[in-house]
Amino acid sequence: MPSPDEASRLLQLALDARRRGDALLHLQIDIAHLTGQASSWGSAENRMQRDDHVGYFLSEVEKLGWRLEHTGYAFVESGATTSSRIWGTGEGVVNHGGIEAFFTFRAM
């Protein structure tokens, strides 16, 4: 679920669009983060932090009179950390970034 402030902002956008009579609503939400640290051996220690409450938020949007029509996802890289491997066999890479979800709703 987005942060409380972000959820309020997005729900207000949905409400405003509904009041204007918009036929479609498009929302972009950050739903997961890829983080990690380089290990002393030079390997990658990536971890995915997921948001398991996105469905709850989408249900709140639908309560405002919208029906989910389409969903898309993209990984947005924000950087990477590299470290040399201890035996000189290259580098370990830890990517950082977020998974953005794109939700398109149609007015009911």
Coordinates of N, CA and C in Angstrom, one line a residue:
M1 N 0.9 -1.2 0.0 CA 0.0 0.0 0.0 C 0.9 1.2 0.0
P2 N 0.5 2.2 -0.8 CA 1.3 3.5 -0.7 C 1.3 4.0 0.7
S3 N 2.2 4.9 1.0 CA 2.3 5.6 2.3 C 0.9 6.3 2.5
P4 N 0.6 6.6 3.7 CA -0.7 7.2 4.0 C -0.9 8.5 3.2
D5 N 0.1 9.4 3.1 CA 0.0 10.6 2.4 C -0.2 10.4 0.9
E6 N 0.6 9.4 0.3 CA 0.5 9.1 -1.1 C -0.9 8.4 -1.4
A7 N -1.4 7.6 -0.5 CA -2.7 6.9 -0.7 C -3.8 8.0 -0.7
S8 N -3.7 8.9 0.2 CA -4.7 10.0 0.2 C -4.6 10.8 -1.0
R9 N -3.5 11.1 -1.5 CA -3.3 11.9 -2.8 C -3.9 11.2 -3.9
L10 N -3.6 9.9 -4.1 CA -4.1 9.1 -5.2 C -5.6 8.9 -5.1
L11 N -6.1 8.7 -3.9 CA -7.6 8.5 -3.8 C -8.3 9.9 -4.1
Q12 N -7.7 11.0 -3.7 CA -8.3 12.3 -4.1 C -8.3 12.5 -5.6
L13 N -7.2 12.1 -6.3 CA -7.1 12.1 -7.7 C -8.3 11.3 -8.3
A14 N -8.5 10.1 -7.8 CA -9.5 9.2 -8.3 C -10.9 9.9 -8.1
L15 N -11.1 10.5 -6.9 CA -12.4 11.1 -6.6 C -12.6 12.3 -7.5
D16 N -11.6 13.1 -7.7 CA -11.7 14.3 -8.5 C -12.0 13.9 -10.0
A17 N -11.4 12.9 -10.5 CA -11.6 12.4 -11.9 C -13.0 11.9 -12.0
R18 N -13.5 11.2 -11.0 CA -14.9 10.7 -11.0 C -15.9 11.9 -11.0
R19 N -15.7 12.9 -10.2 CA -16.6 14.0 -10.2 C -16.6 14.8 -11.5
R20 N -15.4 14.8 -12.2 CA -15.4 15.5 -13.5 C -16.1 14.7 -14.6
G21 N -16.3 13.5 -14.3 CA -16.9 12.6 -15.3 C -15.9 12.0 -16.3
D22 N -14.6 11.9 -15.8 CA -13.6 11.2 -16.7 C -14.0 9.8 -16.9
A23 N -13.7 9.3 -18.1 CA -14.0 7.9 -18.4 C -12.9 7.0 -18.0
L24 N -11.6 7.5 -17.9 CA -10.5 6.7 -17.5 C -9.7 7.3 -16.4
L25 N -9.0 6.5 -15.6 CA -8.1 7.0 -14.6 C -6.9 6.1 -14.7
H26 N -5.7 6.8 -14.6 CA -4.5 6.1 -14.7 C -3.6 6.5 -13.5
L27 N -3.3 5.4 -12.7 CA -2.5 5.7 -11.5 C -1.2 4.9 -11.6
Q28 N -0.1 5.5 -11.1 CA 1.2 4.9 -11.0 C 1.6 4.8 -9.6
I29 N 1.9 3.5 -9.1 CA 2.2 3.2 -7.7 C 3.5 2.4 -7.6
D30 N 4.3 2.8 -6.7 CA 5.6 2.1 -6.4 C 5.1 0.9 -5.5
I31 N 5.3 -0.4 -6.0 CA 4.8 -1.5 -5.3 C 5.9 -2.4 -4.7
A32 N 7.2 -2.2 -5.0 CA 8.3 -3.1 -4.5 C 9.6 -2.3 -4.7
H33 N 10.6 -2.7 -3.9 CA 11.9 -2.2 -3.9 C 12.9 -3.3 -4.0
L34 N 13.9 -3.2 -4.8 CA 15.0 -4.1 -4.9 C 16.2 -3.4 -4.2
T35 N 16.7 -4.0 -3.1 CA 17.8 -3.4 -2.3 C 18.8 -4.5 -2.0
G36 N 19.9 -4.1 -1.5 CA 20.9 -5.1 -1.1 C 22.2 -4.5 -0.8
Q37 N 23.2 -5.3 -0.4 CA 24.5 -4.9 -0.1 C 25.5 -5.8 -0.8
A38 N 26.7 -5.2 -1.1 CA 27.7 -6.1 -1.6 C 28.3 -6.9 -0.4
S39 N 28.6 -8.2 -0.7 CA 29.2 -9.0 0.3 C 30.7 -8.9 0.3
S40 N 31.4 -9.3 1.3 CA 32.8 -9.3 1.4 C 33.5 -10.2 0.4
W41 N 32.7 -11.1 -0.1 CA 33.2 -12.1 -1.1 C 33.0 -11.5 -2.5
G42 N 32.4 -10.4 -2.7 CA 32.2 -9.8 -4.0 C 30.9 -10.3 -4.7
S43 N 30.1 -10.9 -4.0 CA 28.9 -11.4 -4.6 C 27.7 -10.4 -4.3
A44 N 26.6 -10.7 -4.9 CA 25.5 -9.8 -4.8 C 24.5 -10.3 -3.7
E45 N 24.0 -9.4 -2.9 CA 23.1 -9.8 -1.8 C 21.8 -9.0 -2.1
N46 N 21.1 -9.3 -3.2 CA 19.8 -8.5 -3.5 C 18.7 -9.1 -2.6
R47 N 17.8 -8.1 -2.3 CA 16.6 -8.5 -1.6 C 15.4 -7.7 -2.1
M48 N 14.3 -8.4 -2.3 CA 13.1 -7.7 -2.8 C 12.1 -7.4 -1.6
Q49 N 11.8 -6.1 -1.5 CA 10.8 -5.7 -0.4 C 9.5 -5.5 -1.1
R50 N 8.5 -6.3 -0.9 CA 7.2 -6.2 -1.6 C 6.2 -5.5 -0.7
D51 N 5.2 -4.9 -1.4 CA 4.0 -4.4 -0.8 C 2.9 -5.3 -1.0
D52 N 2.5 -6.0 0.1 CA 1.4 -7.0 0.0 C 0.0 -6.4 0.2
H53 N -0.1 -5.1 0.3 CA -1.4 -4.5 0.5 C -1.9 -3.7 -0.7
V54 N -1.3 -3.9 -1.8 CA -1.7 -3.2 -3.0 C -3.2 -3.5 -3.4
G55 N -3.6 -4.7 -3.2 CA -5.0 -5.1 -3.5 C -6.0 -4.3 -2.6
Y56 N -5.6 -4.1 -1.4 CA -6.5 -3.3 -0.5 C -6.7 -1.9 -1.1
F57 N -5.6 -1.3 -1.5 CA -5.7 0.0 -2.1 C -6.5 0.1 -3.3
L58 N -6.3 -0.9 -4.2 CA -7.1 -1.0 -5.5 C -8.5 -1.1 -5.2
S59 N -8.9 -1.9 -4.1 CA -10.3 -2.0 -3.7 C -10.9 -0.7 -3.3
E60 N -10.1 0.1 -2.6 CA -10.5 1.5 -2.2 C -10.8 2.3 -3.4
V61 N -10.0 2.2 -4.5 CA -10.2 3.0 -5.7 C -11.5 2.5 -6.3
E62 N -11.7 1.2 -6.4 CA -13.0 0.7 -7.0 C -14.2 1.1 -6.2
K63 N -14.1 1.3 -4.9 CA -15.3 1.7 -4.1 C -15.7 3.1 -4.5
L64 N -14.8 3.9 -5.2 CA -15.1 5.2 -5.7 C -15.8 5.2 -7.0
G65 N -16.1 4.0 -7.6 CA -16.8 4.0 -8.8 C -15.9 3.6 -10.0
W66 N -14.7 3.1 -9.8 CA -13.8 2.7 -10.9 C -13.7 1.2 -11.0
R67 N -13.4 0.7 -12.2 CA -13.2 -0.7 -12.4 C -11.8 -0.9 -13.0
L68 N -11.0 -1.7 -12.4 CA -9.6 -2.0 -12.9 C -9.7 -2.6 -14.3
E69 N -9.1 -2.0 -15.3 CA -9.1 -2.5 -16.7 C -7.8 -3.1 -17.1
H70 N -6.7 -2.5 -16.7 CA -5.4 -2.9 -17.2 C -4.3 -2.6 -16.2
T71 N -3.3 -3.5 -16.1 CA -2.2 -3.3 -15.2 C -0.9 -3.6 -16.0
G72 N 0.1 -2.8 -15.7 CA 1.5 -3.0 -16.3 C 2.5 -2.7 -15.2
Y73 N 3.7 -3.2 -15.5 CA 4.8 -3.1 -14.5 C 6.1 -2.7 -15.2
A74 N 6.9 -2.0 -14.5 CA 8.3 -1.6 -15.0 C 9.2 -1.6 -13.8
F75 N 10.4 -2.1 -14.0 CA 11.5 -1.9 -13.0 C 12.3 -0.6 -13.4
V76 N 12.4 0.3 -12.4 CA 13.1 1.5 -12.5 C 14.3 1.5 -11.7
E77 N 15.5 1.3 -12.4 CA 16.7 1.2 -11.6 C 17.1 2.6 -11.1
S78 N 17.6 2.6 -9.9 CA 18.0 3.9 -9.3 C 19.5 3.8 -9.0
G79 N 20.2 2.7 -9.3 CA 21.6 2.6 -9.1 C 22.1 1.2 -8.9
A80 N 23.4 1.1 -8.7 CA 23.9 -0.2 -8.5 C 25.2 -0.1 -7.6
T81 N 25.5 -1.1 -6.9 CA 26.8 -1.1 -6.1 C 27.6 -2.3 -6.6
T82 N 28.9 -2.1 -6.9 CA 29.7 -3.2 -7.3 C 30.8 -3.4 -6.3
S83 N 31.3 -4.6 -6.2 CA 32.5 -4.9 -5.3 C 33.3 -6.0 -6.0
S84 N 34.6 -5.9 -5.9 CA 35.5 -6.8 -6.5 C 35.4 -8.1 -5.7
R85 N 35.5 -9.2 -6.5 CA 35.4 -10.5 -5.9 C 36.8 -10.9 -5.3
I86 N 36.8 -11.6 -4.2 CA 38.0 -11.9 -3.5 C 39.1 -12.6 -4.3
W87 N 38.6 -13.5 -5.2 CA 39.5 -14.3 -6.0 C 39.9 -13.7 -7.3
G88 N 39.4 -12.5 -7.6 CA 39.8 -11.8 -8.8 C 39.0 -12.3 -10.0
T89 N 37.8 -12.8 -9.8 CA 37.0 -13.4 -10.9 C 35.9 -12.4 -11.4
G90 N 36.1 -11.2 -11.2 CA 35.2 -10.2 -11.7 C 34.6 -9.4 -10.5
E91 N 33.4 -8.9 -10.7 CA 32.7 -8.0 -9.8 C 31.4 -8.6 -9.4
G92 N 30.9 -8.3 -8.2 CA 29.6 -8.6 -7.8 C 28.8 -7.3 -7.9
V93 N 27.5 -7.4 -8.4 CA 26.7 -6.2 -8.6 C 25.4 -6.4 -7.8
V94 N 25.1 -5.3 -7.1 CA 23.8 -5.2 -6.4 C 23.0 -4.1 -7.0
N95 N 21.9 -4.4 -7.6 CA 21.1 -3.4 -8.2 C 20.1 -2.8 -7.2
H96 N 19.7 -1.6 -7.4 CA 18.8 -0.9 -6.6 C 17.7 -0.3 -7.5
G97 N 16.5 -0.3 -7.0 CA 15.4 0.3 -7.8 C 14.1 -0.1 -7.2
G98 N 13.1 0.3 -8.0 CA 11.7 0.0 -7.6 C 10.9 -0.6 -8.7
I99 N 9.8 -1.2 -8.4 CA 8.9 -1.7 -9.4 C 7.7 -0.8 -9.4
E100 N 7.5 -0.2 -10.5 CA 6.3 0.7 -10.6 C 5.2 -0.1 -11.3
A101 N 4.0 0.1 -10.7 CA 2.8 -0.5 -11.3 C 2.0 0.6 -11.9
F102 N 1.4 0.3 -13.1 CA 0.6 1.3 -13.8 C -0.8 0.6 -13.9
F103 N -1.8 1.3 -13.3 CA -3.1 0.8 -13.2 C -4.0 1.7 -14.0
T104 N -4.8 1.2 -14.9 CA -5.8 1.9 -15.7 C -7.2 1.5 -15.3
F105 N -8.0 2.4 -14.8 CA -9.3 2.1 -14.4 C -10.3 2.7 -15.4
R106 N -11.5 2.1 -15.5 CA -12.6 2.7 -16.3 C -13.8 3.0 -15.4
A107 N -14.4 4.1 -15.6 CA -15.6 4.5 -14.8 C -16.7 3.5 -15.0
M108 N -17.3 3.1 -13.9 CA -18.4 2.2 -13.9 C -19.7 2.9 -14.2

